[in-house]
GROMACS .gro file of C-alpha atoms in nm:
model
  268
    1MET     CA    1  -0.008  -0.007   0.008
    2ILE     CA    2   0.287   0.231   0.060
    3GLN     CA    3   0.559   0.311  -0.139
    4ARG     CA    4   0.839   0.576  -0.228
    5MET     CA    5   0.658   0.821  -0.407
    6LEU     CA    6   0.680   1.201  -0.395
    7PRO     CA    7   0.420   1.476  -0.391
    8ARG     CA    8   0.537   1.609  -0.736
    9GLN     CA    9   0.384   1.286  -0.863
   10ALA     CA   10   0.045   1.283  -0.659
   11HIS     CA   11   0.196   1.002  -0.470
   12ARG     CA   12   0.129   0.882  -0.061
   13ALA     CA   13   0.430   0.761   0.072
   14ARG     CA   14   0.456   0.575   0.415
   15ARG     CA   15   0.632   0.560   0.583
   16ALA     CA   16   1.513   0.103   1.447
   17ALA     CA   17   1.941   0.233   2.464
   18ARG     CA   18   2.249   0.240   2.544
   19ALA     CA   19   2.476   0.442   2.308
   20VAL     CA   20   2.348   0.798   2.317
   21LEU     CA   21   2.411   0.992   2.000
   22ALA     CA   22   2.264   1.321   2.096
   23ILE     CA   23   2.510   1.607   2.028
   24GLY     CA   24   2.610   1.800   2.353
   25ALA     CA   25   2.476   1.755   2.698
   26MET     CA   26   2.166   1.560   2.728
   27SER     CA   27   1.901   1.609   2.977
   28ALA     CA   28   1.661   1.396   3.131
   29LEU     CA   29   1.419   1.196   2.851
   30LEU     CA   30   1.091   1.305   2.839
   31THR     CA   31   0.789   1.085   2.892
   32VAL     CA   32   0.636   1.055   2.561
   33ASN     CA   33   0.267   1.164   2.448
   34ILE     CA   34   0.002   1.097   2.724
   35PRO     CA   35   0.102   1.232   3.031
   36ASP     CA   36  -0.114   1.023   3.281
   37ALA     CA   37   0.027   0.667   3.213
   38SER     CA   38  -0.304   0.538   3.348
   39ALA     CA   39  -0.497   0.678   3.086
   40ALA     CA   40  -0.289   0.549   2.790
   41PRO     CA   41  -0.482   0.316   2.558
   42PRO     CA   42  -0.355  -0.050   2.557
   43LEU     CA   43  -0.078  -0.178   2.345
   44GLY     CA   44  -0.140  -0.201   1.970
   45VAL     CA   45  -0.434   0.018   1.973
   46THR     CA   46  -0.420   0.338   1.768
   47VAL     CA   47  -0.580   0.672   1.890
   48LEU     CA   48  -0.571   1.030   1.819
   49ALA     CA   49  -0.259   1.191   1.964
   50PRO     CA   50  -0.295   1.451   2.230
   51ALA     CA   51  -0.176   1.774   2.180
   52ASP     CA   52   0.109   1.797   2.465
   53GLY     CA   53   0.459   1.877   2.478
   54SER     CA   54   0.626   1.592   2.322
   55ALA     CA   55   0.373   1.563   2.017
   56GLN     CA   56   0.450   1.901   1.934
   57ARG     CA   57   0.770   1.799   1.801
   58VAL     CA   58   0.612   1.559   1.567
   59GLY     CA   59   0.475   1.755   1.227
   60ALA     CA   60   0.353   1.706   0.883
   61LEU     CA   61   0.563   1.753   0.557
   62PHE     CA   62   0.392   1.952   0.274
   63ALA     CA   63   0.489   2.016  -0.065
   64GLY     CA   64   0.542   2.407  -0.065
   65GLY     CA   65   0.302   2.505   0.168
   66LEU     CA   66  -0.043   2.419   0.395
   67ASP     CA   67  -0.229   2.406   0.045
   68GLY     CA   68   0.002   2.154  -0.091
   69GLY     CA   69  -0.117   1.862   0.120
   70HIS     CA   70   0.078   1.680   0.357
   71TYR     CA   71   0.239   1.360   0.246
   72CYS     CA   72   0.493   1.255   0.506
   73THR     CA   73   0.568   1.297   0.884
   74ALA     CA   74   0.894   1.401   1.047
   75SER     CA   75   1.008   1.513   1.376
   76VAL     CA   76   1.252   1.764   1.531
   77VAL     CA   77   1.617   1.605   1.717
   78ARG     CA   78   1.851   1.766   1.906
   79SER     CA   79   2.144   1.899   1.719
   80ASP     CA   80   2.422   2.185   1.769
   81GLY     CA   81   2.235   2.414   1.566
   82HIS     CA   82   1.889   2.355   1.673
   83ASP     CA   83   1.758   2.296   1.346
   84VAL     CA   84   1.733   1.924   1.248
   85ILE     CA   85   1.436   1.701   1.177
   86ALA     CA   86   1.424   1.336   1.124
   87THR     CA   87   1.219   1.169   0.871
   88ALA     CA   88   1.267   0.841   0.597
   89ALA     CA   89   1.469   0.920   0.330
   90HIS     CA   90   1.195   0.834   0.052
   91CYS     CA   91   1.012   1.128   0.201
   92LEU     CA   92   1.238   1.389   0.023
   93GLY     CA   93   1.429   1.238  -0.278
   94ASP     CA   94   1.438   1.577  -0.494
   95VAL     CA   95   1.157   1.775  -0.342
   96ARG     CA   96   1.352   2.113  -0.213
   97ASP     CA   97   1.010   2.335  -0.191
   98ALA     CA   98   0.910   2.088   0.105
   99VAL     CA   99   0.818   2.270   0.462
  100PHE     CA  100   0.753   2.096   0.774
  101VAL     CA  101   0.465   2.205   1.036
  102PRO     CA  102   0.521   2.037   1.371
  103GLY     CA  103   0.215   2.024   1.585
  104TYR     CA  104  -0.003   2.063   1.298
  105ARG     CA  105  -0.371   2.004   1.333
  106ASP     CA  106  -0.717   2.096   1.173
  107GLY     CA  107  -0.541   2.326   0.895
  108THR     CA  108  -0.334   2.533   1.177
  109ALA     CA  109   0.022   2.580   1.222
  110PRO     CA  110   0.060   2.661   1.554
  111TYR     CA  111   0.439   2.707   1.579
  112GLY     CA  112   0.488   2.808   1.217
  113VAL     CA  113   0.577   2.687   0.879
  114TRP     CA  114   0.954   2.558   0.845
  115GLN     CA  115   1.125   2.584   0.501
  116LEU     CA  116   1.366   2.286   0.434
  117THR     CA  117   1.724   2.393   0.378
  118GLY     CA  118   1.914   2.049   0.312
  119GLN     CA  119   1.901   1.692   0.338
  120TYR     CA  120   2.142   1.425   0.470
  121VAL     CA  121   2.104   1.096   0.300
  122ASP     CA  122   2.330   0.781   0.327
  123PRO     CA  123   2.518   0.671   0.043
  124GLY     CA  124   2.315   0.343   0.019
  125TRP     CA  125   2.001   0.516  -0.031
  126GLN     CA  126   2.115   0.761  -0.293
  127SER     CA  127   2.284   0.501  -0.488
  128GLY     CA  128   2.039   0.229  -0.455
  129GLN     CA  129   1.748   0.306  -0.242
  130ASP     CA  130   1.863   0.057   0.021
  131PRO     CA  131   1.556   0.007   0.258
  132ASP     CA  132   1.797  -0.034   0.561
  133ALA     CA  133   1.934   0.316   0.467
  134ASP     CA  134   1.590   0.462   0.467
  135ILE     CA  135   1.636   0.733   0.728
  136SER     CA  136   1.751   1.072   0.687
  137PHE     CA  137   1.767   1.431   0.834
  138ALA     CA  138   1.722   1.745   0.716
  139THR     CA  139   1.804   2.100   0.814
  140VAL     CA  140   1.513   2.392   0.853
  141ALA     CA  141   1.571   2.755   0.822
  142PRO     CA  142   1.513   2.981   1.128
  143LEU     CA  143   1.147   3.150   1.164
  144ASP     CA  144   1.112   3.491   1.298
  145GLY     CA  145   1.495   3.467   1.427
  146ARG     CA  146   1.442   3.148   1.644
  147ARG     CA  147   1.513   2.806   1.548
  148ILE     CA  148   1.318   2.506   1.549
  149GLU     CA  149   1.403   2.323   1.838
  150ASP     CA  150   1.418   2.613   2.069
  151VAL     CA  151   1.050   2.664   2.000
  152VAL     CA  152   0.955   2.281   2.012
  153GLY     CA  153   1.224   2.080   2.167
  154GLY     CA  154   1.368   1.806   2.013
  155TYR     CA  155   1.441   1.444   2.085
  156PRO     CA  156   1.747   1.299   2.151
  157VAL     CA  157   1.864   1.002   1.916
  158ILE     CA  158   1.969   0.665   2.048
  159ALA     CA  159   2.076   0.321   1.951
  160GLU     CA  160   2.117  -0.025   2.044
  161GLN     CA  161   1.775  -0.115   2.157
  162PRO     CA  162   1.649  -0.468   2.246
  163ASP     CA  163   1.458  -0.654   1.996
  164ASP     CA  164   1.174  -0.639   2.176
  165VAL     CA  165   1.170  -0.250   2.272
  166THR     CA  166   0.829  -0.076   2.328
  167VAL     CA  167   0.807   0.220   2.087
  168THR     CA  168   0.552   0.489   2.065
  169ILE     CA  169   0.473   0.609   1.683
  170VAL     CA  170   0.293   0.940   1.630
  171GLY     CA  171   0.230   1.006   1.268
  172TYR     CA  172  -0.033   1.176   1.007
  173PRO     CA  173  -0.199   0.987   0.744
  174ALA     CA  174  -0.272   1.176   0.453
  175SER     CA  175  -0.641   1.171   0.480
  176GLU     CA  176  -0.621   1.299   0.821
  177GLU     CA  177  -0.576   1.665   0.976
  178THR     CA  178  -0.477   1.535   1.310
  179PRO     CA  179  -0.203   1.309   1.428
  180LEU     CA  180  -0.230   0.954   1.549
  181VAL     CA  181  -0.053   0.756   1.822
  182CYS     CA  182   0.009   0.411   1.893
  183SER     CA  183   0.244   0.218   2.138
  184ASN     CA  184   0.348  -0.157   2.109
  185ASP     CA  185   0.658  -0.407   2.142
  186THR     CA  186   0.847  -0.438   1.846
  187THR     CA  187   1.020  -0.769   1.697
  188MET     CA  188   1.307  -0.816   1.436
  189GLN     CA  189   1.181  -0.856   1.090
  190SER     CA  190   1.575  -0.894   1.006
  191ASP     CA  191   1.891  -0.797   1.169
  192THR     CA  192   1.820  -0.425   1.007
  193GLN     CA  193   1.461  -0.396   1.020
  194ARG     CA  194   1.238  -0.376   1.328
  195ARG     CA  195   0.853  -0.461   1.274
  196ILE     CA  196   0.521  -0.334   1.495
  197GLY     CA  197   0.172  -0.404   1.468
  198CYS     CA  198  -0.022  -0.088   1.500
  199PRO     CA  199  -0.358  -0.023   1.295
  200ASP     CA  200  -0.467   0.274   1.062
  201LEU     CA  201  -0.100   0.373   0.971
  202THR     CA  202  -0.180   0.448   0.645
  203GLY     CA  203  -0.019   0.688   0.376
  204GLY     CA  204   0.137   0.999   0.499
  205THR     CA  205   0.274   0.817   0.808
  206SER     CA  206   0.649   0.762   0.645
  207GLY     CA  207   0.902   0.908   0.857
  208SER     CA  208   0.698   0.895   1.166
  209PRO     CA  209   0.930   0.897   1.480
  210TRP     CA  210   0.975   0.553   1.667
  211LEU     CA  211   0.994   0.676   2.035
  212ALA     CA  212   1.149   0.459   2.308
  213ASP     CA  213   1.142   0.619   2.654
  214GLY     CA  214   1.136   0.977   2.497
  215ALA     CA  215   1.403   0.908   2.248
  216LEU     CA  216   1.387   0.841   1.851
  217VAL     CA  217   1.517   0.501   1.777
  218GLY     CA  218   1.418   0.497   1.408
  219VAL     CA  219   1.147   0.644   1.170
  220LEU     CA  220   0.875   0.442   0.986
  221GLY     CA  221   0.992   0.349   0.627
  222GLY     CA  222   1.257   0.091   0.543
  223TYR     CA  223   1.133  -0.287   0.417
  224GLN     CA  224   0.833  -0.258   0.202
  225GLY     CA  225   0.869   0.113   0.209
  226GLY     CA  226   0.753   0.115   0.556
  227GLY     CA  227   0.489  -0.163   0.510
  228GLU     CA  228   0.247  -0.264   0.233
  229VAL     CA  229  -0.093  -0.293   0.499
  230PRO     CA  230  -0.166  -0.037   0.747
  231GLU     CA  231  -0.163  -0.275   1.049
  232VAL     CA  232   0.203  -0.360   1.017
  233SER     CA  233   0.492  -0.090   0.972
  234TYR     CA  234   0.872  -0.116   0.974
  235SER     CA  235   1.151   0.097   1.072
  236ALA     CA  236   1.527   0.044   0.921
  237VAL     CA  237   1.734  -0.036   1.263
  238MET     CA  238   1.943   0.255   1.402
  239GLY     CA  239   2.275   0.133   1.257
  240ASP     CA  240   2.632   0.235   1.185
  241GLY     CA  241   2.529   0.432   0.887
  242ALA     CA  242   2.251   0.597   1.051
  243GLN     CA  243   2.427   0.685   1.353
  244GLU     CA  244   2.707   0.851   1.121
  245LEU     CA  245   2.452   1.052   0.943
  246TYR     CA  246   2.290   1.183   1.245
  247ARG     CA  247   2.627   1.295   1.392
  248GLU     CA  248   2.699   1.482   1.078
  249ALA     CA  249   2.370   1.657   1.060
  250ALA     CA  250   2.347   1.747   1.408
  251GLY     CA  251   2.720   1.853   1.472
  252ARG     CA  252   2.782   1.968   1.055
  253ALA     CA  253   3.103   1.774   1.096
  254ALA     CA  254   3.258   1.700   0.736
  255ASP     CA  255   3.189   1.338   0.612
  256PRO     CA  256   3.291   1.243   0.226
  257GLY     CA  257   3.084   0.955   0.274
  258VAL     CA  258   2.757   1.152   0.321
  259HIS     CA  259   2.565   1.305   0.062
  260HIS     CA  260   2.391   1.660   0.136
  261TRP     CA  261   2.203   1.886  -0.077
  262THR     CA  262   2.109   2.246  -0.022
  263ARG     CA  263   1.844   2.445  -0.220
  264ASP     CA  264   2.121   2.541  -0.429
  265THR     CA  265   2.316   2.250  -0.501
  266TRP     CA  266   2.434   1.899  -0.425
  267TRP     CA  267   2.776   1.790  -0.305
  268SER     CA  268   2.912   1.512  -0.133
   0.00000   0.00000   0.00000
């Protein structure tokens, strides 16, 4: 059901803690999504996401502006420049007019509309669309003199999760104007891909963050473009390539193996 498709082609894309990769000092990890744990839905049940302090870091990607329709999901992660978002590599491709709207609900942009300025993509995706490399990071321009992480906060990025880690997914189906949330235990589809059972994660939820204890451990994508049916979704494991990609995006350290585009040019 979900494939690598770009908005200009009228496609709907859909869519894995010990080693801490966040750049700079880390504050305590934040509890995700539903403040009152006793009120949380059962595992494997998808509901409307509450508009709380964690979910505001998740937003929809639009082609050019709010009138362009949202086609994927992304989230703000911690970085030196306070300007990095994470999504699936197949959500961006050569789309250079995309904007990110954190906390988007019912046609409104409560935290503004942020222009993408560059993308960091693994060579494995750039050369052959390797599903194990379907994780990317992008930068966004300041808005009214402020950086996006300073406005909504950012998730730390971590790796080395157990096979059965419990994750929470927050994402925007292209047919909905509010985000959905689901938590469940994961299993390993393969050594490089995680699997989760959550209903209703249809087209548009590609790039949705997979959150474990308030930190990003993957994004919806990878195997089958993230999943061919809405009940089962996948994420590439946050392996060495994704870790290096994040370090390069978050710290801006030059890495000749990472492909990066700006609004004007590609370089590698």
